[in-house]
JSON list of C-alpha atoms in Angstrom, two decimals:
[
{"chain": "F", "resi": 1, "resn": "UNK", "atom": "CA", "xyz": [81.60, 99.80, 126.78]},
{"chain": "F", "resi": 2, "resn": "UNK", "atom": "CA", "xyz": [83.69, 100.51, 130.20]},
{"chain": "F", "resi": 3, "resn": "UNK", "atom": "CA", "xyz": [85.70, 103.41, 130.97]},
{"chain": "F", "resi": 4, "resn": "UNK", "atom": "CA", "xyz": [87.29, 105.09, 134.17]},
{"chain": "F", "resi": 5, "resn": "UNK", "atom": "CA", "xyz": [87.76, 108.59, 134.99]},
{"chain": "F", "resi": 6, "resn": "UNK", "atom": "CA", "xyz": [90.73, 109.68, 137.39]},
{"chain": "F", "resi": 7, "resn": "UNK", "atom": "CA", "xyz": [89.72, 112.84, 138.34]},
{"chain": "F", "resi": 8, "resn": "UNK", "atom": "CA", "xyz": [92.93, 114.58, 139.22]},
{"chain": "F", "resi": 9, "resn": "UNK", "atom": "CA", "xyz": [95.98, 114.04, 137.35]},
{"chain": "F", "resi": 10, "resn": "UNK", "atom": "CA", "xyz": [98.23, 115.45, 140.43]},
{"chain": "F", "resi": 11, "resn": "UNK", "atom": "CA", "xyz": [97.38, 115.12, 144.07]},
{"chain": "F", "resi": 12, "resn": "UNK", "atom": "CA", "xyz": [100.42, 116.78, 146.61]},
{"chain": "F", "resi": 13, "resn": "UNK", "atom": "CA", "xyz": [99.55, 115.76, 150.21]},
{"chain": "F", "resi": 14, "resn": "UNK", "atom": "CA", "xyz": [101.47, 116.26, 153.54]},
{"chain": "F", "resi": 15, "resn": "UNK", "atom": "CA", "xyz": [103.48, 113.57, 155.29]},
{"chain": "F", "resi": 16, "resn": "UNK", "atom": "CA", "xyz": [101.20, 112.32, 157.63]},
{"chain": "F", "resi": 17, "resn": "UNK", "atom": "CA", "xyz": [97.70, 113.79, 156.28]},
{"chain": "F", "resi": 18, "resn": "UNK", "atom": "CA", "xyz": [95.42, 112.09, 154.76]},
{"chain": "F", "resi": 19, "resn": "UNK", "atom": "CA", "xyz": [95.17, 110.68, 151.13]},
{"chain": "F", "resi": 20, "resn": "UNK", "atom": "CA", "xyz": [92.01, 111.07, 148.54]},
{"chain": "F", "resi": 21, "resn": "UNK", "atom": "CA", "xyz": [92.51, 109.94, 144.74]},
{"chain": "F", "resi": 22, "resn": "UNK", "atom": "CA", "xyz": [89.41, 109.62, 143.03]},
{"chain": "F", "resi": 23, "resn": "UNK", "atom": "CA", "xyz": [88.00, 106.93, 140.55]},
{"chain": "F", "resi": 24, "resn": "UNK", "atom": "CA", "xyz": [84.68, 107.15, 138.65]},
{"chain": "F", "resi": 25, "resn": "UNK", "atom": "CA", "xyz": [83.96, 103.92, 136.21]},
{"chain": "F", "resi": 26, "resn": "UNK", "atom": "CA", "xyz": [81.00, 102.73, 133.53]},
{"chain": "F", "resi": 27, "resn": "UNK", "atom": "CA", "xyz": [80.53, 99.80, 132.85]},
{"chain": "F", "resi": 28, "resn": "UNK", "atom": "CA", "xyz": [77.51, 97.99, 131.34]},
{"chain": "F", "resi": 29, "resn": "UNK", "atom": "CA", "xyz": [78.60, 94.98, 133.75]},
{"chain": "F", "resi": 30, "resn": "UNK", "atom": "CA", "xyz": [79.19, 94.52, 137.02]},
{"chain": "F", "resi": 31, "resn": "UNK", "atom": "CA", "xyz": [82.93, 95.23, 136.68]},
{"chain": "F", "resi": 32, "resn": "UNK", "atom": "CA", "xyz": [85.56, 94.02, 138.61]},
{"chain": "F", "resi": 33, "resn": "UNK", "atom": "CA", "xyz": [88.00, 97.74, 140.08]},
{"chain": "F", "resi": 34, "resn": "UNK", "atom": "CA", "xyz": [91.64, 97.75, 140.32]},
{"chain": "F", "resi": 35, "resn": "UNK", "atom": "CA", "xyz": [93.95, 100.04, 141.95]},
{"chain": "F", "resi": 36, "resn": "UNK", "atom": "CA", "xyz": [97.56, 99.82, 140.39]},
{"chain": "F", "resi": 37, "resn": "UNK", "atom": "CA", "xyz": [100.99, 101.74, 141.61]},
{"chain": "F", "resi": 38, "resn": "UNK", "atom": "CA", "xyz": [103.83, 102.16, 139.52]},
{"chain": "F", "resi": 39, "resn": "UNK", "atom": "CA", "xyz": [106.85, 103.81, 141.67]},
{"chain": "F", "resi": 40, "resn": "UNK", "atom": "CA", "xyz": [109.29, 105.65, 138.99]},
{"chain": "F", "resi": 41, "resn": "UNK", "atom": "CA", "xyz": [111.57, 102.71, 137.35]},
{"chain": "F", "resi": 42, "resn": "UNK", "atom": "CA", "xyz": [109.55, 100.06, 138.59]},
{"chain": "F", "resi": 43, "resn": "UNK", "atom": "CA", "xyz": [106.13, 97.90, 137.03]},
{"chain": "F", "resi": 44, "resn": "UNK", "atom": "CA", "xyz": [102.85, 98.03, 137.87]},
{"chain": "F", "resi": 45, "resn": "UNK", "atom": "CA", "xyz": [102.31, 96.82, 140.92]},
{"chain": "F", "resi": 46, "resn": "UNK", "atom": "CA", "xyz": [98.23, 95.82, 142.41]},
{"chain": "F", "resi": 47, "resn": "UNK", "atom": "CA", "xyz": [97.11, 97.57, 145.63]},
{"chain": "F", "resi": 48, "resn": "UNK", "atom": "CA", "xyz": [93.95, 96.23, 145.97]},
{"chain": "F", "resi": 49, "resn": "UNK", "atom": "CA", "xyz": [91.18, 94.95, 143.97]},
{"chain": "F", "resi": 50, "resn": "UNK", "atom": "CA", "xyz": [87.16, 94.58, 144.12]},
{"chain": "F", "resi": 51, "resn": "UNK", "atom": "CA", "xyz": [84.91, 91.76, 142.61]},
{"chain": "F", "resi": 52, "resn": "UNK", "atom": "CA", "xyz": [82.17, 92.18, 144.32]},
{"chain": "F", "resi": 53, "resn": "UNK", "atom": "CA", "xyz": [82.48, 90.65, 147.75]},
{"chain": "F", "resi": 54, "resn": "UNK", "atom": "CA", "xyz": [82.70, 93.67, 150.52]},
{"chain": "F", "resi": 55, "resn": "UNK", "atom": "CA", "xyz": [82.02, 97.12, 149.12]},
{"chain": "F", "resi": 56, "resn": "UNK", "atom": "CA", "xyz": [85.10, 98.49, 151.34]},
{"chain": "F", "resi": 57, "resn": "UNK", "atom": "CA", "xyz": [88.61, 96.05, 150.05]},
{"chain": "F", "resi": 58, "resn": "UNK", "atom": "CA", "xyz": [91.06, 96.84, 152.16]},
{"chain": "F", "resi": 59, "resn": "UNK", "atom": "CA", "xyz": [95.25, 96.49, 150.15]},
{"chain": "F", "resi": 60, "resn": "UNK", "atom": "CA", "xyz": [98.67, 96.72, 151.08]},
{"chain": "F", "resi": 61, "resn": "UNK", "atom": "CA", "xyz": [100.42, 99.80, 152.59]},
{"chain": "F", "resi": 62, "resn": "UNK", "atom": "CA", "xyz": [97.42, 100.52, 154.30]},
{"chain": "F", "resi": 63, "resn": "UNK", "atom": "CA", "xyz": [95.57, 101.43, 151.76]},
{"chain": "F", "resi": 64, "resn": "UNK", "atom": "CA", "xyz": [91.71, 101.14, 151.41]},
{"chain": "F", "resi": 65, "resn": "UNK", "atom": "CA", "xyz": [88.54, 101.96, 148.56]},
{"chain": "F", "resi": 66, "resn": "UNK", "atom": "CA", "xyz": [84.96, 101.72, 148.61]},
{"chain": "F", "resi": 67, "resn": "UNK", "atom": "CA", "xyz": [83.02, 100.62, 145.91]},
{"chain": "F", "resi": 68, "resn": "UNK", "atom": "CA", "xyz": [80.04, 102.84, 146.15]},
{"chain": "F", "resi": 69, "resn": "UNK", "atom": "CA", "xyz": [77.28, 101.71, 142.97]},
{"chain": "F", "resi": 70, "resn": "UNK", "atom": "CA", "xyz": [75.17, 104.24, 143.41]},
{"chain": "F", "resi": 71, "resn": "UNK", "atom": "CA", "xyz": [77.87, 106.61, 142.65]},
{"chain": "F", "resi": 72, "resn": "UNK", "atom": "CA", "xyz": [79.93, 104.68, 140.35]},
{"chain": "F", "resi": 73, "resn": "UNK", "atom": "CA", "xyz": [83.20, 105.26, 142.35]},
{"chain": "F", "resi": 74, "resn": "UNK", "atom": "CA", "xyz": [85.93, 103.48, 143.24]},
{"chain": "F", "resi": 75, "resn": "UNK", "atom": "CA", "xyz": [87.84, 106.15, 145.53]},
{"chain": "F", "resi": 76, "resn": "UNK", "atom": "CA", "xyz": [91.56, 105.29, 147.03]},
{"chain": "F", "resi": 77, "resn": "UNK", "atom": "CA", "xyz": [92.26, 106.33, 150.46]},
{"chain": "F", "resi": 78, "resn": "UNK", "atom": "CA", "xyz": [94.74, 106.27, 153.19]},
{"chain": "F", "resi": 79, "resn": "UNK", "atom": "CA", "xyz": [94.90, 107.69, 156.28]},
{"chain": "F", "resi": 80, "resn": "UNK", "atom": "CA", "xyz": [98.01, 108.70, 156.78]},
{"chain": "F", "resi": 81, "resn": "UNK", "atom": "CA", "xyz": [100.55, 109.23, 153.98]},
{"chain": "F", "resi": 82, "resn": "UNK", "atom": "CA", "xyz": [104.33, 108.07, 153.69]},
{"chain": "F", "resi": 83, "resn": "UNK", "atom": "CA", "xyz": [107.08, 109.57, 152.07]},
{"chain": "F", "resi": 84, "resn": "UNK", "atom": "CA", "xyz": [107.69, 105.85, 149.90]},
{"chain": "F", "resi": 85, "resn": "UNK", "atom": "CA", "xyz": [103.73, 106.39, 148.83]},
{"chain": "F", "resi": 86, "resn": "UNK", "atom": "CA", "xyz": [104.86, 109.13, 146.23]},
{"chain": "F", "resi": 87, "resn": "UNK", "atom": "CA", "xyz": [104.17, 107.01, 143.04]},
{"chain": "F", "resi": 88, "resn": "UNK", "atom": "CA", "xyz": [101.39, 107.33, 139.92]},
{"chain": "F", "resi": 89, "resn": "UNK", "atom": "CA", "xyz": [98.59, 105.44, 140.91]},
{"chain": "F", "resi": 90, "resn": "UNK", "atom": "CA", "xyz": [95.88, 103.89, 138.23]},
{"chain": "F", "resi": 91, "resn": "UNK", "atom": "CA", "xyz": [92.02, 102.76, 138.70]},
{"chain": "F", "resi": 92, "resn": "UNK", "atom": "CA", "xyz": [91.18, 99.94, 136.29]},
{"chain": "F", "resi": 93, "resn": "UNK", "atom": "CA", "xyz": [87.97, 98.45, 135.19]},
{"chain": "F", "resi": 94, "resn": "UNK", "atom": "CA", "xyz": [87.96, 94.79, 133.92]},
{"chain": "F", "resi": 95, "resn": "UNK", "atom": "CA", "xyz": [84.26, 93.97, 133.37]},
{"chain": "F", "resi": 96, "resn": "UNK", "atom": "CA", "xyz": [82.98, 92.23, 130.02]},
{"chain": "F", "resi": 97, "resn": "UNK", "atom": "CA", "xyz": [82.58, 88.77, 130.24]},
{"chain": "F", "resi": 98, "resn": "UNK", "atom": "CA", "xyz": [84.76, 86.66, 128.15]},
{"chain": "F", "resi": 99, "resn": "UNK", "atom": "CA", "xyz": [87.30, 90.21, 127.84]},
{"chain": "F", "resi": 100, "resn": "UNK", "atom": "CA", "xyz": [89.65, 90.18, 130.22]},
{"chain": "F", "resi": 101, "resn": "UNK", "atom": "CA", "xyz": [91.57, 93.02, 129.14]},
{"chain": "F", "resi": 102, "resn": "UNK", "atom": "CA", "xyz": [91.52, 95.93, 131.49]},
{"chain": "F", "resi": 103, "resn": "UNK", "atom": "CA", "xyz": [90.61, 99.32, 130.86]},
{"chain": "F", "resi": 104, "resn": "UNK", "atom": "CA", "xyz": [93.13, 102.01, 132.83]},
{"chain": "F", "resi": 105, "resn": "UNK", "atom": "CA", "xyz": [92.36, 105.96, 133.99]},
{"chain": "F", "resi": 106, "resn": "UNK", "atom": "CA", "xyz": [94.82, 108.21, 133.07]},
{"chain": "F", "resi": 107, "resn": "UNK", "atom": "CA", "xyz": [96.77, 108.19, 136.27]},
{"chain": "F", "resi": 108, "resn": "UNK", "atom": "CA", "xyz": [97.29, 110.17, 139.57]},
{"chain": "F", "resi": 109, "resn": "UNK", "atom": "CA", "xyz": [100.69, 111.15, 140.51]},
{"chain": "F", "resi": 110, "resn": "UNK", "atom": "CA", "xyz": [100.47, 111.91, 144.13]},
{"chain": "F", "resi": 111, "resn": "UNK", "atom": "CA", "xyz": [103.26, 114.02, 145.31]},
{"chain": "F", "resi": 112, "resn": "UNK", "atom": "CA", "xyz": [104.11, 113.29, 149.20]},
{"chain": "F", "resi": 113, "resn": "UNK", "atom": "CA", "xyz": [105.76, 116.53, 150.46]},
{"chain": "F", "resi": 114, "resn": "UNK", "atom": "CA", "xyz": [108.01, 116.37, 154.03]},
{"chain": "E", "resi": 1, "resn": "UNK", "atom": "CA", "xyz": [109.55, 83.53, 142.52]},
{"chain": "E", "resi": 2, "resn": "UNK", "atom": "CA", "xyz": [110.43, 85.45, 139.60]},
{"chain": "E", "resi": 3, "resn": "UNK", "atom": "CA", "xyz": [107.83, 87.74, 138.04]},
{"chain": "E", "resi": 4, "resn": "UNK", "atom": "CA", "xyz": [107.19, 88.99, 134.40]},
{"chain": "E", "resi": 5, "resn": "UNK", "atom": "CA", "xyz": [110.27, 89.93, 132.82]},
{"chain": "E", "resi": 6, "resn": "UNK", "atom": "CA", "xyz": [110.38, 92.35, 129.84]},
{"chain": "E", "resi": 7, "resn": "UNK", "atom": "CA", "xyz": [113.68, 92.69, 127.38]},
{"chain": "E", "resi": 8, "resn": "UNK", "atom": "CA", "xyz": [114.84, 94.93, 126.61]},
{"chain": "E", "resi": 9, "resn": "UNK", "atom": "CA", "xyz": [113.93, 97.86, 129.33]},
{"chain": "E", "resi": 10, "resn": "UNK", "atom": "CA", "xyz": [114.79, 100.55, 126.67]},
{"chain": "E", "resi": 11, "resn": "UNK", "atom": "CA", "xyz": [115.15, 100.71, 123.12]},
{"chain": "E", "resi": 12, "resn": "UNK", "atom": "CA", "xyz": [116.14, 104.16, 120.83]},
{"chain": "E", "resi": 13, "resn": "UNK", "atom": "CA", "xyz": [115.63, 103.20, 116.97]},
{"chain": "E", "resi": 14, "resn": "UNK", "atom": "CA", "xyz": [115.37, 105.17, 113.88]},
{"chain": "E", "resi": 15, "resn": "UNK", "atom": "CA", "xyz": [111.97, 105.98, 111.82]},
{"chain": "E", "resi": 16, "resn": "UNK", "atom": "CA", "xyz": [111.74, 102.70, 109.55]},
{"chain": "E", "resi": 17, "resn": "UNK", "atom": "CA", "xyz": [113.72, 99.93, 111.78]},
{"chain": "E", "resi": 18, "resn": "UNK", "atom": "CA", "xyz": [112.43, 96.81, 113.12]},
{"chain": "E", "resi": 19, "resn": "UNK", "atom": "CA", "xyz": [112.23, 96.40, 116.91]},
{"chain": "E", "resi": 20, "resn": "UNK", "atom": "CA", "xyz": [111.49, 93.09, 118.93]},
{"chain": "E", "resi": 21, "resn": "UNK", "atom": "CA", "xyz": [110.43, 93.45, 122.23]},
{"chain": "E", "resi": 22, "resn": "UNK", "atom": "CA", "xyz": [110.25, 90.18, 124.47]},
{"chain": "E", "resi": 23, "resn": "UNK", "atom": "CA", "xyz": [108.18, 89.39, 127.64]},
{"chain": "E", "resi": 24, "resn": "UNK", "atom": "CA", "xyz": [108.59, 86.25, 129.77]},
{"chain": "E", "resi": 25, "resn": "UNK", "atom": "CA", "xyz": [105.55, 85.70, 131.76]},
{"chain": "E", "resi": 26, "resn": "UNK", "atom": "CA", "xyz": [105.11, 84.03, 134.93]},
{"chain": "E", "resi": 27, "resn": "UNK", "atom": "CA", "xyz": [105.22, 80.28, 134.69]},
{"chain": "E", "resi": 28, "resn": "UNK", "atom": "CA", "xyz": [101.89, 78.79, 134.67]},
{"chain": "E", "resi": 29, "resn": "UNK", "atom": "CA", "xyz": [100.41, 81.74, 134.07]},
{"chain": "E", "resi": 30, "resn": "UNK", "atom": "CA", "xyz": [98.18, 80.66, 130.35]},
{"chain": "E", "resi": 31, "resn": "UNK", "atom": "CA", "xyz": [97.27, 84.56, 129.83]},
{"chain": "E", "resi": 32, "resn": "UNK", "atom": "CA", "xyz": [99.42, 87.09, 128.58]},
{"chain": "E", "resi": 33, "resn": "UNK", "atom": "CA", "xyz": [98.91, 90.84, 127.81]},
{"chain": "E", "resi": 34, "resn": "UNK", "atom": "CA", "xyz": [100.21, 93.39, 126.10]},
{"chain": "E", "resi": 35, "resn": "UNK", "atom": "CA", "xyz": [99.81, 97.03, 127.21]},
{"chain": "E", "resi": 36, "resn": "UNK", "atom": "CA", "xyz": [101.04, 100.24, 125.74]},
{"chain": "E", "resi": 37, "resn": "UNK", "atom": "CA", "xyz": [101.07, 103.93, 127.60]},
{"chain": "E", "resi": 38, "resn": "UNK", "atom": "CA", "xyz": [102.20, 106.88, 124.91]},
{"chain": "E", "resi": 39, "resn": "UNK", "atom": "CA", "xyz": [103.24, 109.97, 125.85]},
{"chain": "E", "resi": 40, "resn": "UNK", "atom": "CA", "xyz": [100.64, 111.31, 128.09]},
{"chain": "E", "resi": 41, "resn": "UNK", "atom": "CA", "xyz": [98.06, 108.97, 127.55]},
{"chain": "E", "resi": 42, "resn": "UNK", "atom": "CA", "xyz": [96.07, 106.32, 128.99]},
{"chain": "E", "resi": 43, "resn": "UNK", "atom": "CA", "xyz": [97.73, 102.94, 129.55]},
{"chain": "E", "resi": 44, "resn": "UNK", "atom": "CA", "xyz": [96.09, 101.34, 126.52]},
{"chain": "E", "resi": 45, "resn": "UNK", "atom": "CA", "xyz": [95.19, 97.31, 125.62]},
{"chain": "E", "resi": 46, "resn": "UNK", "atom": "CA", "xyz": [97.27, 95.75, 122.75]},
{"chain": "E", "resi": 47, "resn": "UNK", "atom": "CA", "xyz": [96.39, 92.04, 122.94]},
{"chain": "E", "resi": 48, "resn": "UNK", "atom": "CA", "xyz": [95.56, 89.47, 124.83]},
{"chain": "E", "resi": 49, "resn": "UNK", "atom": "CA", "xyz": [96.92, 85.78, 124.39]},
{"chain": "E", "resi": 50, "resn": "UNK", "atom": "CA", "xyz": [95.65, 82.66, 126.02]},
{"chain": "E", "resi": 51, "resn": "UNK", "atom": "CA", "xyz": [98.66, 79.92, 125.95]},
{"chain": "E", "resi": 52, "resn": "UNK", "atom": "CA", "xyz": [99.60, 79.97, 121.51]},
{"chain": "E", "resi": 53, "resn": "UNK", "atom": "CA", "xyz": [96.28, 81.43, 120.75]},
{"chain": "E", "resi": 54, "resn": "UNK", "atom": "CA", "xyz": [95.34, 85.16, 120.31]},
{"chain": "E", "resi": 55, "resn": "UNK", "atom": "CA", "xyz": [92.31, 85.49, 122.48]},
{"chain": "E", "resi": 56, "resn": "UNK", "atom": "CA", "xyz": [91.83, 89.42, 121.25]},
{"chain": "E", "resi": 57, "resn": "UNK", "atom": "CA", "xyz": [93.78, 91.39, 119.25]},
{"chain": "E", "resi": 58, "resn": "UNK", "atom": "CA", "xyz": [91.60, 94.57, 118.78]},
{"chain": "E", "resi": 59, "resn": "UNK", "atom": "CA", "xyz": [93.68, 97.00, 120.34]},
{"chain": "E", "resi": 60, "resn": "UNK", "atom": "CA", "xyz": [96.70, 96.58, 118.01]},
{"chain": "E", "resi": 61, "resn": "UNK", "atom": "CA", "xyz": [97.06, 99.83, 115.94]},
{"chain": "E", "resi": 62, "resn": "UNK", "atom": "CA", "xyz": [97.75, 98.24, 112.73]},
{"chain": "E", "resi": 63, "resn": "UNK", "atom": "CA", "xyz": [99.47, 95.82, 110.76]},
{"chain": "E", "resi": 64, "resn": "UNK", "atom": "CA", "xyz": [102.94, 97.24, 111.50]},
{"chain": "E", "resi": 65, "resn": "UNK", "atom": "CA", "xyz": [102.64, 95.27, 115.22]},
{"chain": "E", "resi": 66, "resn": "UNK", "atom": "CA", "xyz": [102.87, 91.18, 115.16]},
{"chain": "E", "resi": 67, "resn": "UNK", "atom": "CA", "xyz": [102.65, 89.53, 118.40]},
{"chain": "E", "resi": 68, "resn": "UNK", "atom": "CA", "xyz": [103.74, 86.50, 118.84]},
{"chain": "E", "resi": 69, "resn": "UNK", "atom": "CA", "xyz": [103.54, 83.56, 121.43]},
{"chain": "E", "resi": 70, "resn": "UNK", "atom": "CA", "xyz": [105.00, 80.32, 120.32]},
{"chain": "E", "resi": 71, "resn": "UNK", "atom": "CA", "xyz": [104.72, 77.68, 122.59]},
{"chain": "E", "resi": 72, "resn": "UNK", "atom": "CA", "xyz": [102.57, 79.45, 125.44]},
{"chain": "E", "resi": 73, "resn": "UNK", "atom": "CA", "xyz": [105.41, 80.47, 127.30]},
{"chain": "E", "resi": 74, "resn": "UNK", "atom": "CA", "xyz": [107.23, 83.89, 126.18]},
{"chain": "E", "resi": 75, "resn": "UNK", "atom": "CA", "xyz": [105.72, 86.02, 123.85]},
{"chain": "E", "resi": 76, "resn": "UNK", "atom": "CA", "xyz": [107.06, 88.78, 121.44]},
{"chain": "E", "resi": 77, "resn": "UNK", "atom": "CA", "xyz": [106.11, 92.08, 119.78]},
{"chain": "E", "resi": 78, "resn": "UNK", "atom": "CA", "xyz": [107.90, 93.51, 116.80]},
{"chain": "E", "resi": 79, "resn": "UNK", "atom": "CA", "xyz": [106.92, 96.80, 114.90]},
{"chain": "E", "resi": 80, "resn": "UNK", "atom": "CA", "xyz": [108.04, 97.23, 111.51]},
{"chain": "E", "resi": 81, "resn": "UNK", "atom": "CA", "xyz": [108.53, 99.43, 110.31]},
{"chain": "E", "resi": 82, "resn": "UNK", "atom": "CA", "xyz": [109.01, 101.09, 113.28]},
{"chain": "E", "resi": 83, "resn": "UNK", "atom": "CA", "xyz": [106.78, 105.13, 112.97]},
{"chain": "E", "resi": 84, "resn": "UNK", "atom": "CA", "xyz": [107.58, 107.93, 115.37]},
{"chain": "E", "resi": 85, "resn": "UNK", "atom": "CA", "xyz": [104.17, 107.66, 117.02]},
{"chain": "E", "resi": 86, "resn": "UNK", "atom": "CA", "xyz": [105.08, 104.26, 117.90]},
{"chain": "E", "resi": 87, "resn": "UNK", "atom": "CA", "xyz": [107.46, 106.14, 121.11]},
{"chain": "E", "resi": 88, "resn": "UNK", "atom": "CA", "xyz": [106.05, 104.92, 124.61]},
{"chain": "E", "resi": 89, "resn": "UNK", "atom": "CA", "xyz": [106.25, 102.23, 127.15]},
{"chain": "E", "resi": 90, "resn": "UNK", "atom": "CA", "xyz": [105.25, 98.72, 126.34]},
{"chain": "E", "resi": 91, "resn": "UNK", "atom": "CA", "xyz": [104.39, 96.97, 129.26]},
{"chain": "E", "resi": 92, "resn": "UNK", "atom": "CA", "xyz": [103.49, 92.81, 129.47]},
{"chain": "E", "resi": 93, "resn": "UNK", "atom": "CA", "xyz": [101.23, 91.45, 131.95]},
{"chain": "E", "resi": 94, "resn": "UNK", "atom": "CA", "xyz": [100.62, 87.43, 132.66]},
{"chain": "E", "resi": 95, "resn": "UNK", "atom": "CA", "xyz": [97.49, 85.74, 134.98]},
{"chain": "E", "resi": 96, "resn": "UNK", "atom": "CA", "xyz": [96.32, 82.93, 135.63]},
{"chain": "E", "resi": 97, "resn": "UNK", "atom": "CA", "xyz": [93.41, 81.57, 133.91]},
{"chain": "E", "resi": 98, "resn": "UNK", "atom": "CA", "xyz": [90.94, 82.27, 136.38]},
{"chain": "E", "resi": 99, "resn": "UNK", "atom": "CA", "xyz": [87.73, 85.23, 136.21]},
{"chain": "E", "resi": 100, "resn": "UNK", "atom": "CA", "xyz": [88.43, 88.33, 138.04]},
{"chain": "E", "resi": 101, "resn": "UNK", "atom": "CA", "xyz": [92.25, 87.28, 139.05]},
{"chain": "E", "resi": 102, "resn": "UNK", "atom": "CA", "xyz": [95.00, 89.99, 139.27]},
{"chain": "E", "resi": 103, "resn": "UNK", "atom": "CA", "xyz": [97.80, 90.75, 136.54]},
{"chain": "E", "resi": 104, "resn": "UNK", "atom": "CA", "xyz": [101.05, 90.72, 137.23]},
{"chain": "E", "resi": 105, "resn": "UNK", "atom": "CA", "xyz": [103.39, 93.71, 135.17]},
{"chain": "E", "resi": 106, "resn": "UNK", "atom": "CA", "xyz": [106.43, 93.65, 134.20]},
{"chain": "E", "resi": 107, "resn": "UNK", "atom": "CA", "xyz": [108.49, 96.69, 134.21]},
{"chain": "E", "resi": 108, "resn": "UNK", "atom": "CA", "xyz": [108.05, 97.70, 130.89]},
{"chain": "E", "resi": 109, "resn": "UNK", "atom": "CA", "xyz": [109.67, 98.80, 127.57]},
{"chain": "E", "resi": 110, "resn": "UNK", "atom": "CA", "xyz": [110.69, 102.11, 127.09]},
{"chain": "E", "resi": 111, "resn": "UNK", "atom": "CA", "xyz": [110.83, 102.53, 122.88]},
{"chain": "E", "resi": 112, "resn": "UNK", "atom": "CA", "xyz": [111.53, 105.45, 121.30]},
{"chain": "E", "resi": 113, "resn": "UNK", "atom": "CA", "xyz": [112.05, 106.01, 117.56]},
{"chain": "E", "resi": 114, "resn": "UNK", "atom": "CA", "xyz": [113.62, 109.33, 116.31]}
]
């Protein structure tokens, strides 16, 4: 089975500081990680995603993760947060072969504040 | 070129109605999901088709949901009767048919049943 863990429902940065939203996954396969936005009124939209080329996948916006085996994470970053970056942000695990359906966390709404 | 469209965006029914919800995938794009998110939950997998055929079907709740794809191209879901519990957002997703490619979302369906 595969699952993914957002650790922090809300995350409320500064504009212009740093952001951290954290993604821990199992899987029994090497899985292929997601990062999905959905800005309020809008669809899902794909930031970035990993399948096992470079450990450190690089999206739009400027945003980055690392996939780091050893500690089963999938962590989002960016260095430097916008106001337009406020938005619920989902890690998702799509891993077992022949199932393409993907498993989502629970969501981080990151709050940008001015 | 457009992207995966989803009709209608909202929906308010009674307790017992029928509701059809309708997504039109990207063209060319052979697979087609169905998510739902309720209240405060995960985003969770409903089906998956692949062109007519249902490739997996074992997230749908129960026998109240059909899902339809005639032809390969647009694809349905209706729930009837409709049940209270059935309230969230139904969102479709399309890819192509190709390991570890990203899905494409459509905005959603908001349904709510009082």
């Amino acid at each position: 089975a595969q699952s993914v863990t957002q650790l922090d429902s809300h995350v409320s940065v500064s504009e212009g500081t740093p952001v951290l939203l954290r993604c821990n996954y199992s899987s029994s396969y090497s899985p292929s990680l997601f990062w999905y936005v959905q800005h309020p009124n809008k669809g899902l939209q794909l930031l970035l995603k990993y399948t096992s080329a470079a450990t450190l996948v690089k999206g739009i916006n400027g945003f980055e993760a690392e996939f780091k085996k050893s500690e089963t994470s999938f962590h989002l970053t960016k260095p430097s947060a916008h106001m337009s970056d406020a938005a619920e942000y989902f890690c998702v695990v799509s891993g077992i072969t022949g199932r393409r359906a993907l498993t989502f966390g629970s969501g981080t709404r990151l709050q940008v504040q001015p | 070129e457009a992207g995966v469209t989803q009709f209608p965006s909202h929906s308010v029914i009674e307790k017992g109605q029928t509701v059809t919800l309708r997504c039109d995938p990207i063209s060319g794009h052979d697979n087609l999901y169905w998510y739902r998110r309720v209240m405060g939950k995960e985003i969770k997998f409903l089906l998956h088709f692949v062109k007519e055929s249902k490739q997996d079907e074992s997230g749908m709740p129960n026998n109240r949901f059909l899902a339809e794809r005639t032809g390969g191209t647009y694809s349905t879901l209706k729930v009837q009767p409709a049940e209270l519990e059935d309230s969230g957002v139904y969102f479709c997703a399309s890819s192509q048919d190709r390991a570890n490619t990203e899905a494409f979302f459509g905005q959603g369906t908001r349904l709510t049943v009082v």
